[in-house]
Amino acid sequence: MTRLVRGADGRMWTVRSRIEWRNPSPDGDFEHDVSGGQGPGVMMMLIVIVMGVILVSWTPAEVVVPAWLVLALIFLFMFFPVRWSLRRPWTLVAESKATADEQPPELWMGQVRGVLTVRQEASKVSRNIEMYSLPDVEGPLQPVD
């Protein structure tokens, strides 16, 4: 998402956001990831699939499985992957270029979680730039030197 916004002082600002597929480490010198990577998640998914195949193959032919039960199981298994994808962190950036009347360029960055939240924050940042010529210091964006 990218927006061009004209500030109250006449400067043009670019407000953009991008999704981060990896969680940024809070510390630059953090040595290892506590979760151990993707291995445990992949292994659990394989175990669930194997157990599901065994359950279906051992089910007697006389057993009738209602369609609503199959749909409920699909929704149950899809809940966490969908939640994970919708709650990814987004980097929100607002930057302005230098102008002819000696105003320096500015760069503000911050992180927001969730698709809907990033849209709301981008709208708030755009509104603050239009009204006050700067993003709100109390919001998720902070100035970068």
mmCIF file of C-alpha atoms in Angstrom:
data_model
loop_
_atom_site.group_PDB
_atom_site.id
_atom_site.type_symbol
_atom_site.label_atom_id
_atom_site.label_comp_id
_atom_site.label_asym_id
_atom_site.label_seq_id
_atom_site.Cartn_x
_atom_site.Cartn_y
_atom_site.Cartn_z
ATOM 1 C CA MET A 1 0.000 0.000 0.000
ATOM 2 C CA THR A 2 1.398 3.370 -1.006
ATOM 3 C CA ARG A 3 -0.214 6.796 -0.599
ATOM 4 C CA LEU A 4 0.918 10.272 -1.578
ATOM 5 C CA VAL A 5 -0.085 12.915 0.963
ATOM 6 C CA ARG A 6 0.386 16.691 0.869
ATOM 7 C CA GLY A 7 1.306 18.082 4.276
ATOM 8 C CA ALA A 8 -0.030 21.322 5.717
ATOM 9 C CA ASP A 9 3.342 22.940 4.935
ATOM 10 C CA GLY A 10 3.159 21.919 1.258
ATOM 11 C CA ARG A 11 5.603 18.998 1.361
ATOM 12 C CA MET A 12 4.698 15.764 -0.382
ATOM 13 C CA TRP A 13 4.915 12.661 1.806
ATOM 14 C CA THR A 14 4.886 9.033 0.757
ATOM 15 C CA VAL A 15 3.147 6.707 3.216
ATOM 16 C CA ARG A 16 3.760 3.044 2.422
ATOM 17 C CA SER A 17 3.559 -0.315 4.141
ATOM 18 C CA ARG A 18 4.962 -3.763 3.460
ATOM 19 C CA ILE A 19 4.423 -7.119 5.089
ATOM 20 C CA GLU A 20 7.262 -8.746 7.012
ATOM 21 C CA TRP A 21 7.335 -12.516 6.631
ATOM 22 C CA ARG A 22 9.953 -12.970 9.330
ATOM 23 C CA ASN A 23 9.583 -11.590 12.821
ATOM 24 C CA PRO A 24 12.260 -8.945 13.336
ATOM 25 C CA SER A 25 14.472 -9.718 16.307
ATOM 26 C CA PRO A 26 14.129 -7.113 19.058
ATOM 27 C CA ASP A 27 17.879 -7.093 19.613
ATOM 28 C CA GLY A 28 20.583 -6.909 16.980
ATOM 29 C CA ASP A 29 22.815 -9.333 18.866
ATOM 30 C CA PHE A 30 20.176 -11.974 19.597
ATOM 31 C CA GLU A 31 22.040 -15.213 18.868
ATOM 32 C CA HIS A 32 19.359 -17.803 18.240
ATOM 33 C CA ASP A 33 15.689 -18.234 17.690
ATOM 34 C CA VAL A 34 13.920 -19.796 20.670
ATOM 35 C CA SER A 35 11.315 -21.600 18.560
ATOM 36 C CA GLY A 36 13.917 -23.582 16.613
ATOM 37 C CA GLY A 37 12.715 -22.603 13.155
ATOM 38 C CA GLN A 38 10.046 -24.222 11.009
ATOM 39 C CA GLY A 39 10.996 -27.834 11.730
ATOM 40 C CA PRO A 40 8.625 -28.483 14.664
ATOM 41 C CA GLY A 41 5.655 -26.976 12.804
ATOM 42 C CA VAL A 42 6.296 -29.034 9.675
ATOM 43 C CA MET A 43 6.760 -32.197 11.746
ATOM 44 C CA MET A 44 3.464 -31.635 13.611
ATOM 45 C CA MET A 45 1.634 -31.008 10.321
ATOM 46 C CA LEU A 46 3.025 -34.279 8.892
ATOM 47 C CA ILE A 47 1.969 -36.199 12.009
ATOM 48 C CA VAL A 48 -1.575 -34.782 11.784
ATOM 49 C CA ILE A 49 -1.804 -35.687 8.081
ATOM 50 C CA VAL A 50 -0.539 -39.236 8.687
ATOM 51 C CA MET A 51 -2.976 -39.719 11.573
ATOM 52 C CA GLY A 52 -5.827 -38.404 9.402
ATOM 53 C CA VAL A 53 -4.963 -40.811 6.593
ATOM 54 C CA ILE A 54 -4.826 -43.731 9.050
ATOM 55 C CA LEU A 55 -8.193 -42.728 10.548
ATOM 56 C CA VAL A 56 -9.846 -42.516 7.124
ATOM 57 C CA SER A 57 -8.326 -45.789 5.874
ATOM 58 C CA TRP A 58 -9.392 -47.758 8.980
ATOM 59 C CA THR A 59 -12.938 -46.415 9.032
ATOM 60 C CA PRO A 60 -15.480 -49.179 8.198
ATOM 61 C CA ALA A 61 -17.548 -48.703 5.046
ATOM 62 C CA GLU A 62 -20.808 -48.630 7.061
ATOM 63 C CA VAL A 63 -19.845 -45.410 8.876
ATOM 64 C CA VAL A 64 -21.507 -42.321 7.398
ATOM 65 C CA VAL A 65 -19.622 -39.091 8.055
ATOM 66 C CA PRO A 66 -21.852 -36.001 7.822
ATOM 67 C CA ALA A 67 -20.675 -33.161 5.588
ATOM 68 C CA TRP A 68 -20.915 -30.622 8.428
ATOM 69 C CA LEU A 69 -18.350 -32.610 10.426
ATOM 70 C CA VAL A 70 -15.878 -32.529 7.538
ATOM 71 C CA LEU A 71 -16.383 -28.757 7.155
ATOM 72 C CA ALA A 72 -15.982 -28.219 10.892
ATOM 73 C CA LEU A 73 -12.689 -30.140 10.874
ATOM 74 C CA ILE A 74 -11.418 -28.136 7.883
ATOM 75 C CA PHE A 75 -12.270 -24.870 9.646
ATOM 76 C CA LEU A 76 -10.630 -26.105 12.829
ATOM 77 C CA PHE A 77 -7.396 -27.055 11.058
ATOM 78 C CA MET A 78 -7.304 -23.811 9.038
ATOM 79 C CA PHE A 79 -7.863 -21.472 12.010
ATOM 80 C CA PHE A 80 -4.241 -21.088 13.108
ATOM 81 C CA PRO A 81 -2.634 -20.782 9.645
ATOM 82 C CA VAL A 82 -5.168 -18.125 8.642
ATOM 83 C CA ARG A 83 -4.700 -16.299 11.941
ATOM 84 C CA TRP A 84 -0.912 -16.449 11.480
ATOM 85 C CA SER A 85 -1.125 -14.936 8.001
ATOM 86 C CA LEU A 86 -3.533 -12.160 9.044
ATOM 87 C CA ARG A 87 -1.477 -11.168 12.103
ATOM 88 C CA ARG A 88 1.902 -10.775 10.354
ATOM 89 C CA PRO A 89 3.863 -7.637 11.257
ATOM 90 C CA TRP A 90 3.840 -4.787 8.739
ATOM 91 C CA THR A 91 6.450 -2.042 8.421
ATOM 92 C CA LEU A 92 4.840 1.369 8.018
ATOM 93 C CA VAL A 93 7.009 4.131 6.525
ATOM 94 C CA ALA A 94 6.314 7.843 6.006
ATOM 95 C CA GLU A 95 8.951 9.845 4.178
ATOM 96 C CA SER A 96 9.233 13.267 2.628
ATOM 97 C CA LYS A 97 11.724 14.658 0.155
ATOM 98 C CA ALA A 98 13.818 17.793 0.671
ATOM 99 C CA THR A 99 12.149 20.935 -0.658
ATOM 100 C CA ALA A 100 13.470 24.082 -2.286
ATOM 101 C CA ASP A 101 12.746 26.204 0.805
ATOM 102 C CA GLU A 102 15.372 24.378 2.911
ATOM 103 C CA GLN A 103 13.117 21.823 4.580
ATOM 104 C CA PRO A 104 15.152 18.633 5.133
ATOM 105 C CA PRO A 105 13.893 15.189 4.136
ATOM 106 C CA GLU A 106 12.263 13.171 6.897
ATOM 107 C CA LEU A 107 11.841 9.446 7.446
ATOM 108 C CA TRP A 108 9.492 7.917 10.019
ATOM 109 C CA MET A 109 9.211 4.137 10.512
ATOM 110 C CA GLY A 110 7.280 1.775 12.748
ATOM 111 C CA GLN A 111 5.730 -1.664 13.007
ATOM 112 C CA VAL A 112 2.051 -2.596 13.136
ATOM 113 C CA ARG A 113 0.469 -6.072 13.426
ATOM 114 C CA GLY A 114 -2.418 -7.118 11.219
ATOM 115 C CA VAL A 115 -3.865 -6.192 7.825
ATOM 116 C CA LEU A 116 -6.770 -4.124 9.125
ATOM 117 C CA THR A 117 -4.645 -2.370 11.737
ATOM 118 C CA VAL A 118 -2.059 -1.286 9.184
ATOM 119 C CA ARG A 119 -4.778 0.226 6.977
ATOM 120 C CA GLN A 120 -6.199 2.173 9.933
ATOM 121 C CA GLU A 121 -2.759 3.391 11.023
ATOM 122 C CA ALA A 122 -1.850 4.437 7.470
ATOM 123 C CA SER A 123 -5.068 6.478 7.331
ATOM 124 C CA LYS A 124 -4.306 8.103 10.714
ATOM 125 C CA VAL A 125 -0.745 8.930 9.652
ATOM 126 C CA SER A 126 -2.004 10.436 6.384
ATOM 127 C CA ARG A 127 -4.575 12.529 8.246
ATOM 128 C CA ASN A 128 -1.959 13.777 10.740
ATOM 129 C CA ILE A 129 0.395 14.746 7.911
ATOM 130 C CA GLU A 130 -2.389 16.641 6.139
ATOM 131 C CA MET A 131 -3.301 18.524 9.322
ATOM 132 C CA TYR A 132 0.007 18.967 11.188
ATOM 133 C CA SER A 133 2.729 18.313 8.536
ATOM 134 C CA LEU A 134 4.142 15.429 10.607
ATOM 135 C CA PRO A 135 3.036 11.964 11.765
ATOM 136 C CA ASP A 136 1.870 11.710 15.364
ATOM 137 C CA VAL A 137 4.715 11.031 17.802
ATOM 138 C CA GLU A 138 2.302 9.039 20.004
ATOM 139 C CA GLY A 139 1.548 6.636 17.119
ATOM 140 C CA PRO A 140 3.542 3.648 15.913
ATOM 141 C CA LEU A 141 5.887 5.737 13.754
ATOM 142 C CA GLN A 142 9.104 7.189 15.148
ATOM 143 C CA PRO A 143 11.591 9.459 13.365
ATOM 144 C CA VAL A 144 14.695 7.791 11.911
ATOM 145 C CA ASP A 145 17.963 9.660 11.579
#
